[in-house]
Coordinates of C-alpha atoms in Angstrom, one line a residue:
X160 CA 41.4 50.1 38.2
X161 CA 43.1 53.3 38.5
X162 CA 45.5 53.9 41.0
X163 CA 47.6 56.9 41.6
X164 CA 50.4 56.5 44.7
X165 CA 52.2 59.0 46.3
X166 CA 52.5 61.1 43.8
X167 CA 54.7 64.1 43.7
X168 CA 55.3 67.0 41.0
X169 CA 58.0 69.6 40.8
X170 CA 57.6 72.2 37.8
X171 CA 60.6 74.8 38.2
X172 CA 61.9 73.8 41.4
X173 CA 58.4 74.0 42.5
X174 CA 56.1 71.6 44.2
X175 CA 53.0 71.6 43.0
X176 CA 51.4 68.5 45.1
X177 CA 53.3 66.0 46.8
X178 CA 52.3 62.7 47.9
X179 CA 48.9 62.7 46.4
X180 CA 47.4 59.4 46.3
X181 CA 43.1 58.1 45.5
X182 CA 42.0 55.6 42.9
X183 CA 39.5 55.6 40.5
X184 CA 36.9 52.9 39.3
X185 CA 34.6 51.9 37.4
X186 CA 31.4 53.8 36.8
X187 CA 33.5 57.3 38.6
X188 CA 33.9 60.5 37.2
X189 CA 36.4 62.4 39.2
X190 CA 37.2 66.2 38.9
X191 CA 40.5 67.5 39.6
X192 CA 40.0 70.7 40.8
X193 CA 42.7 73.8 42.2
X194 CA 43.7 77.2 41.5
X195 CA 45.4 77.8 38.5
X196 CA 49.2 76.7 38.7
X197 CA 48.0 74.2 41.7
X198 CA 49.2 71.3 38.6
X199 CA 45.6 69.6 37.7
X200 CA 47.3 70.1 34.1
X201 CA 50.3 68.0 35.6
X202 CA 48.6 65.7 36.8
X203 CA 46.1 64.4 34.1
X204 CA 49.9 64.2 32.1
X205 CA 51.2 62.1 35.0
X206 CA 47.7 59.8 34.8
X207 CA 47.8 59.4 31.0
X208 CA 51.8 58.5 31.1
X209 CA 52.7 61.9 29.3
X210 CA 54.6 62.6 31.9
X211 CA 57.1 61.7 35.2
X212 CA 56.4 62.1 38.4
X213 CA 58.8 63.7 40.5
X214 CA 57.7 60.2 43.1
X215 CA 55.3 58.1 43.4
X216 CA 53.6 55.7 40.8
X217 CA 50.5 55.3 38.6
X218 CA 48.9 51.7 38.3
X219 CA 46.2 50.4 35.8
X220 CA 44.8 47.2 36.8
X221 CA 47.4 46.9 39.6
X222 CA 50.4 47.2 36.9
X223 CA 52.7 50.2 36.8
X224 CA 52.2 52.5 33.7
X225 CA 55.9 51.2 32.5
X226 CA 54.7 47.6 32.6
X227 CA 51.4 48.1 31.6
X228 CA 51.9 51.0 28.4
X229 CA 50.3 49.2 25.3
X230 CA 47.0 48.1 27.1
X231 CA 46.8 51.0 29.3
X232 CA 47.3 53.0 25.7
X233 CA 44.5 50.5 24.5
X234 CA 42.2 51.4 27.5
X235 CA 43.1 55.3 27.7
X236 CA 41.3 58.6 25.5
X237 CA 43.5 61.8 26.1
X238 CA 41.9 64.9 24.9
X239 CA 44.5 67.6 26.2
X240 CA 44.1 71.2 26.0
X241 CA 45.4 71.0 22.1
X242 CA 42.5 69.4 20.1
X243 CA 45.0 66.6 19.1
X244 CA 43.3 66.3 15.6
X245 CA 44.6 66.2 12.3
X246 CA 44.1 69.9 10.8
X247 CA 45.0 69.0 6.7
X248 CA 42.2 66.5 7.6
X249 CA 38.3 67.5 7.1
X250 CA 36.1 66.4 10.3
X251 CA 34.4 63.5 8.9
X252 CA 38.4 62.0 8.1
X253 CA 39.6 62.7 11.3
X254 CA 36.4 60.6 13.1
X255 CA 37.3 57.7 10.7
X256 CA 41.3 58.3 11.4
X257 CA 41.3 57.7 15.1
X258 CA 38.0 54.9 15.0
X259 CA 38.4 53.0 12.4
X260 CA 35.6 50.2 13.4
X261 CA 31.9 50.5 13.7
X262 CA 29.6 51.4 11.3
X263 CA 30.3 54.7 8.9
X264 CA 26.6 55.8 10.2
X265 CA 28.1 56.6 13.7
X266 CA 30.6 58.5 12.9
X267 CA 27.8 60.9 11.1
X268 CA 25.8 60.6 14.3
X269 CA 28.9 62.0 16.1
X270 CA 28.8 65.0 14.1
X271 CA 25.4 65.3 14.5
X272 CA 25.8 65.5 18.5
X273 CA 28.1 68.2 18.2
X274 CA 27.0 70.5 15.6
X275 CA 29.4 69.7 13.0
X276 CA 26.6 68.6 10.6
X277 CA 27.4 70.6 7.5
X278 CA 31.1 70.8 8.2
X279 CA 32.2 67.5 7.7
X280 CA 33.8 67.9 4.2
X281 CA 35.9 71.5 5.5
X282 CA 39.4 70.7 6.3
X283 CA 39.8 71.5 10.1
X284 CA 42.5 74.3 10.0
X285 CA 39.4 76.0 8.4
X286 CA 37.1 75.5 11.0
X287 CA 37.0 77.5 14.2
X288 CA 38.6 77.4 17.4
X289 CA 35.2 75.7 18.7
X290 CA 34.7 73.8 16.2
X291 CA 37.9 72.2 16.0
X292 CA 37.2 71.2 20.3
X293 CA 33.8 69.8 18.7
X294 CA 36.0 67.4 16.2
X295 CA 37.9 66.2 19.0
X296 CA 35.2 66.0 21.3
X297 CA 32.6 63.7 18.8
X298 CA 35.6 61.3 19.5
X299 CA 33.7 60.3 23.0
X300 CA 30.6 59.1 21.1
X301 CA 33.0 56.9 19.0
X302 CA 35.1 55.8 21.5
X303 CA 35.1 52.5 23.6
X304 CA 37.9 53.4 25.8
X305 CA 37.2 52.3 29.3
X306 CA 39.1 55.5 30.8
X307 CA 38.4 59.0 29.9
X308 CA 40.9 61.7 30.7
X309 CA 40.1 65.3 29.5
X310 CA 41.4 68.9 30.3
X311 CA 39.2 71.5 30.2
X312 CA 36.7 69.5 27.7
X313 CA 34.3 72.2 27.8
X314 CA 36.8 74.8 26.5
X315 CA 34.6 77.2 23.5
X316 CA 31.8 75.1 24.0
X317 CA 27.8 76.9 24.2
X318 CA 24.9 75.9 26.8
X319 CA 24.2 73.6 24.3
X320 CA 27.1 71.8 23.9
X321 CA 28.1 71.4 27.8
X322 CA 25.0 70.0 28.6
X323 CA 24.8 66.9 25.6
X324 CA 28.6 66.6 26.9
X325 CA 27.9 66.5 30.0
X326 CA 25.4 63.8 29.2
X327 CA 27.8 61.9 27.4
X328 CA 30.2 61.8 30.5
X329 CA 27.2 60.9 32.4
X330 CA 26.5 57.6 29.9
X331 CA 30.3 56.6 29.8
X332 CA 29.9 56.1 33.5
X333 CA 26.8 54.9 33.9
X334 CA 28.1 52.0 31.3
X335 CA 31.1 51.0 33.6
X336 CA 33.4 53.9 32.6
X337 CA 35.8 56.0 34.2
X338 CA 36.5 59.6 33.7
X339 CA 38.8 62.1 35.2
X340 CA 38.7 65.7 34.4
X341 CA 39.7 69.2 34.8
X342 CA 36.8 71.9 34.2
X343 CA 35.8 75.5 35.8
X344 CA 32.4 74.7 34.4
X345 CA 29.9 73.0 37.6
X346 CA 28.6 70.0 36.3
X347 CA 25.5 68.4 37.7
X348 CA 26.2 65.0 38.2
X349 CA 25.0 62.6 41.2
X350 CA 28.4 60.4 40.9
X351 CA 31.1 63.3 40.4
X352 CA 34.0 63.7 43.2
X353 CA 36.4 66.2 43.1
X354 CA 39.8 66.0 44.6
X355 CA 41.4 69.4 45.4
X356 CA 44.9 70.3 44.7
X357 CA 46.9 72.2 47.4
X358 CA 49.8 74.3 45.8
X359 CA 53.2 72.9 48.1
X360 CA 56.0 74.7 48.7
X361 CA 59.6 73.5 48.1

């Protein structure tokens, strides 16, 4: 449902992959992996339609990104390397900000999964670095997105937390969802591939 094409980025008159093409689909998890600078960063931007390629295209459901914006917004969760949540906001707002359907119970049982329990009435710019990744992370066992893309999700996260995340991942795709990730933690799943990112010269 995911395809990228030919894909090329320049960052300072440098190339940091050129015509990079693979497609993703239902029930995948894939991990972009590289050195640092090697552009997975780039890239997820590129995939989410944050950013241009310097060629090439990105297609979702065999549409380009410019034709196919609102549902591909519709279909897509971004969770950059910024949490991306509201900080004058407390936790429990910020869950019933961004999913505004489904019962009030799940968005408790969110919480729960993260270890926010007891911080759900302290405004976020309060909260730790962690535990501001943890509000935007209890996003993924709100959201019914069908594609995932997440930098460095496991960013200040325990043992603890990367394995229930990881387990979340896991049940997205396991339900017919797709995610695409950067991450230097291994993860232990059966359906994960990786694509590799070879720095280019210009």
């Amino acid at each position: 449902m995911l395809d990228a094409i030919n894909l090329t980025c320049v960052r300072d008159d440098r190339v940091l992959f050129s015509e990079l093409s693979f497609s993703v689909r239902p029930g995948e998890m894939v991990q972009i992996a590289g050195k640092n600078g090697a552009g997975k960063t780039s890239l997820l931007r590129i995939l989410a339609g944050l950013a241009q390629a310097e060629d090439g295209e990105v297609k979702w459901q065999g549409e380009t990104l410019s034709r196919a914006r609102e549902h591909y917004h519709q279909d897509l969760l971004w969770l950059g390397h910024q949490p991306g949540i509201k900080t004058v906001l407390t936790a429990f707002e910020n869950l019933s900000f961004y999913h505004t359907q489904g019962a009030e119970s799940l968005r408790w049982q969110a919480l729960t999964e993260v270890g926010l329990l007891g911080f759900e009435d302290v405004p976020v710019h309060q909260l730790s670095a962690g535990q501001q990744r943890r509000v935007a992370l209890a996003r993924l066992w709100l959201s019914a997105h069908k594609l995932w893309i997440l930098d460095e999700p496991f960013t200040a996260i325990d043992a603890a937390g990367v394995e229930k995340l990881t387990h979340q991942l896991q049940r997205h795709t396991e339900n017919g969802g797709m995610v695409i990730l950067t991450t230097h933690q291994p993860l232990a799943v059966d359906n994960l591939r990786q694509i590799h990112l070879q720095e280019k010269r210009a």
